[in-house]
Tab-separated table of C-alpha atoms in Angstrom:
chain	number	residue	atom	x	y	z
V	1	UNK	CA	-16.019	-55.618	-48.330
V	2	UNK	CA	-17.293	-53.245	-45.729
V	3	UNK	CA	-19.648	-50.339	-46.304
V	4	UNK	CA	-19.770	-47.380	-43.914
V	5	UNK	CA	-21.631	-44.131	-44.311
V	6	UNK	CA	-22.116	-42.860	-47.872
V	7	UNK	CA	-19.408	-44.827	-49.596
V	8	UNK	CA	-20.000	-45.164	-53.335
V	9	UNK	CA	-20.839	-48.489	-54.938
V	10	UNK	CA	-19.179	-48.072	-58.317
V	11	UNK	CA	-21.325	-46.208	-60.848
V	12	UNK	CA	-24.687	-47.463	-59.558
V	13	UNK	CA	-24.222	-46.786	-55.822
V	14	UNK	CA	-26.116	-50.070	-55.291
V	15	UNK	CA	-24.603	-52.813	-53.081
V	16	UNK	CA	-24.080	-56.118	-54.880
V	17	UNK	CA	-22.145	-59.205	-53.700
V	18	UNK	CA	-20.895	-59.829	-50.147
V	19	UNK	CA	-20.561	-57.028	-47.625
V	20	UNK	CA	-21.425	-55.316	-44.374
V	21	UNK	CA	-23.574	-52.251	-43.837
V	22	UNK	CA	-23.825	-50.271	-40.608
V	23	UNK	CA	-27.177	-48.610	-39.944
V	24	UNK	CA	-27.756	-45.078	-38.687
V	25	UNK	CA	-28.435	-44.690	-34.959
V	26	UNK	CA	-32.099	-43.836	-35.632
V	27	UNK	CA	-32.831	-47.034	-37.625
V	28	UNK	CA	-36.534	-47.818	-37.081
V	29	UNK	CA	-35.809	-51.556	-36.746
V	30	UNK	CA	-33.015	-50.988	-34.176
V	31	UNK	CA	-30.457	-52.738	-36.381
V	32	UNK	CA	-26.764	-52.241	-35.771
V	33	UNK	CA	-25.389	-53.938	-38.881
V	34	UNK	CA	-25.977	-56.546	-41.568
V	35	UNK	CA	-23.338	-58.833	-43.054
V	36	UNK	CA	-24.122	-61.088	-45.966
V	37	UNK	CA	-25.248	-61.283	-49.557
V	38	UNK	CA	-26.567	-58.361	-51.585
V	39	UNK	CA	-28.248	-58.446	-54.974
V	40	UNK	CA	-28.981	-55.176	-56.767
V	41	UNK	CA	-29.318	-53.246	-53.509
V	42	UNK	CA	-31.371	-55.851	-51.621
V	43	UNK	CA	-30.339	-58.244	-48.868
V	44	UNK	CA	-30.652	-61.538	-50.734
V	45	UNK	CA	-29.520	-65.051	-49.772
V	46	UNK	CA	-27.833	-65.731	-46.444
V	47	UNK	CA	-26.853	-63.101	-43.929
V	48	UNK	CA	-26.701	-61.950	-40.324
V	49	UNK	CA	-28.308	-58.890	-38.737
V	50	UNK	CA	-27.107	-57.657	-35.352
V	51	UNK	CA	-29.590	-55.576	-33.362
V	52	UNK	CA	-28.855	-52.869	-30.810
V	53	UNK	CA	-30.447	-54.912	-27.987
V	54	UNK	CA	-27.900	-57.694	-28.539
V	55	UNK	CA	-30.209	-59.996	-30.529
V	56	UNK	CA	-28.830	-61.619	-33.684
V	57	UNK	CA	-30.776	-62.974	-36.673
V	58	UNK	CA	-28.947	-65.439	-38.919
V	59	UNK	CA	-30.684	-66.908	-41.909
V	60	UNK	CA	-32.164	-66.379	-45.319
V	61	UNK	CA	-33.307	-63.122	-46.923
V	62	UNK	CA	-35.361	-62.261	-49.982
V	63	UNK	CA	-36.029	-58.689	-51.133
V	64	UNK	CA	-34.275	-57.427	-47.965
V	65	UNK	CA	-36.723	-59.257	-45.654
V	66	UNK	CA	-36.167	-62.335	-43.517
V	67	UNK	CA	-37.510	-65.146	-45.683
V	68	UNK	CA	-36.921	-68.881	-45.233
V	69	UNK	CA	-35.116	-70.675	-42.401
V	70	UNK	CA	-33.739	-68.427	-39.693
V	71	UNK	CA	-32.450	-68.336	-36.137
V	72	UNK	CA	-32.812	-65.468	-33.661
V	73	UNK	CA	-30.483	-65.509	-30.658
V	74	UNK	CA	-31.658	-63.160	-27.912
V	75	UNK	CA	-29.302	-61.436	-25.484
V	76	UNK	CA	-30.864	-63.347	-22.539
V	77	UNK	CA	-29.729	-66.691	-24.038
V	78	UNK	CA	-33.103	-67.728	-25.495
V	79	UNK	CA	-33.356	-68.533	-29.207
V	80	UNK	CA	-36.008	-69.037	-31.849
V	81	UNK	CA	-35.465	-71.291	-34.843
V	82	UNK	CA	-38.301	-70.767	-37.301
V	83	UNK	CA	-39.554	-70.198	-40.812
V	84	UNK	CA	-39.891	-66.597	-41.923
V	85	UNK	CA	-42.073	-65.185	-44.712
V	86	UNK	CA	-41.716	-61.551	-45.796
V	87	UNK	CA	-40.076	-60.531	-42.528
V	88	UNK	CA	-42.565	-62.297	-40.236
V	89	UNK	CA	-42.470	-65.588	-38.343
V	90	UNK	CA	-44.826	-67.898	-40.251
V	91	UNK	CA	-45.166	-71.663	-39.896
V	92	UNK	CA	-43.157	-74.054	-37.749
V	93	UNK	CA	-40.902	-72.730	-35.021
V	94	UNK	CA	-39.056	-73.892	-31.922
V	95	UNK	CA	-38.398	-71.461	-29.066
V	96	UNK	CA	-35.585	-72.648	-26.800
V	97	UNK	CA	-35.225	-71.087	-23.375
V	98	UNK	CA	-31.810	-70.608	-21.793
V	99	UNK	CA	-32.828	-72.945	-18.917
V	100	UNK	CA	-33.294	-75.874	-21.346
V	101	UNK	CA	-37.092	-75.694	-21.734
V	102	UNK	CA	-38.514	-75.468	-25.240
V	103	UNK	CA	-41.833	-74.692	-26.916
V	104	UNK	CA	-42.588	-75.959	-30.426
V	105	UNK	CA	-45.544	-74.994	-32.562
V	106	UNK	CA	-46.828	-72.998	-35.483
V	107	UNK	CA	-46.716	-69.242	-35.838
V	108	UNK	CA	-49.011	-66.933	-37.754
V	109	UNK	CA	-48.128	-63.263	-38.245
V	110	UNK	CA	-45.348	-63.433	-35.597
V	111	UNK	CA	-47.459	-65.087	-32.861
V	112	UNK	CA	-47.795	-68.678	-31.681
V	113	UNK	CA	-51.202	-69.984	-32.724
V	114	UNK	CA	-52.794	-73.421	-32.288
V	115	UNK	CA	-51.347	-76.505	-30.651
V	116	UNK	CA	-47.876	-76.277	-29.141
V	117	UNK	CA	-45.646	-78.758	-27.368
V	118	UNK	CA	-43.906	-77.456	-24.263
V	119	UNK	CA	-41.025	-79.633	-23.060
V	120	UNK	CA	-39.406	-78.857	-19.738
V	121	UNK	CA	-35.710	-79.413	-19.239
V	122	UNK	CA	-36.535	-82.473	-17.088
V	123	UNK	CA	-38.316	-84.107	-20.062
V	124	UNK	CA	-41.895	-83.402	-18.910
V	125	UNK	CA	-44.076	-82.653	-21.929
V	126	UNK	CA	-47.277	-80.610	-21.955
V	127	UNK	CA	-49.594	-80.104	-24.947
V	128	UNK	CA	-50.788	-76.495	-25.028
V	129	UNK	CA	-53.416	-74.624	-27.007
V	130	UNK	CA	-52.481	-71.089	-28.083
V	131	UNK	CA	-54.829	-68.602	-29.649
V	132	UNK	CA	-53.319	-65.461	-31.207
V	133	UNK	CA	-50.190	-65.673	-29.041
């Protein structure tokens, strides 16, 4: 189904099952809409969030936060495939640039931290050291 505005969710007014919600224009996370699984009012399982800047997150949710494997496609053509924990990028991730370059490493609290492998689109590989992004 599709949820817009203040539509009632049966007796409980809590979304449950599959559906789409459109966010208010002043959403603090700049989300446009979410389509996916709901469990007792929380985004739970697999879903997709579209953001006002054109970015799209597709992946797993737990307690309404990005949690597990996910992919962010940015409006400029770049994308990040990573592990998410409680809404933050944590652990292994691969950032792919629209020109074919890619950077692979480990993230902590949303920033690249430690050793990373940068591979240019011509196959040249560089080992990098990142500290707090």
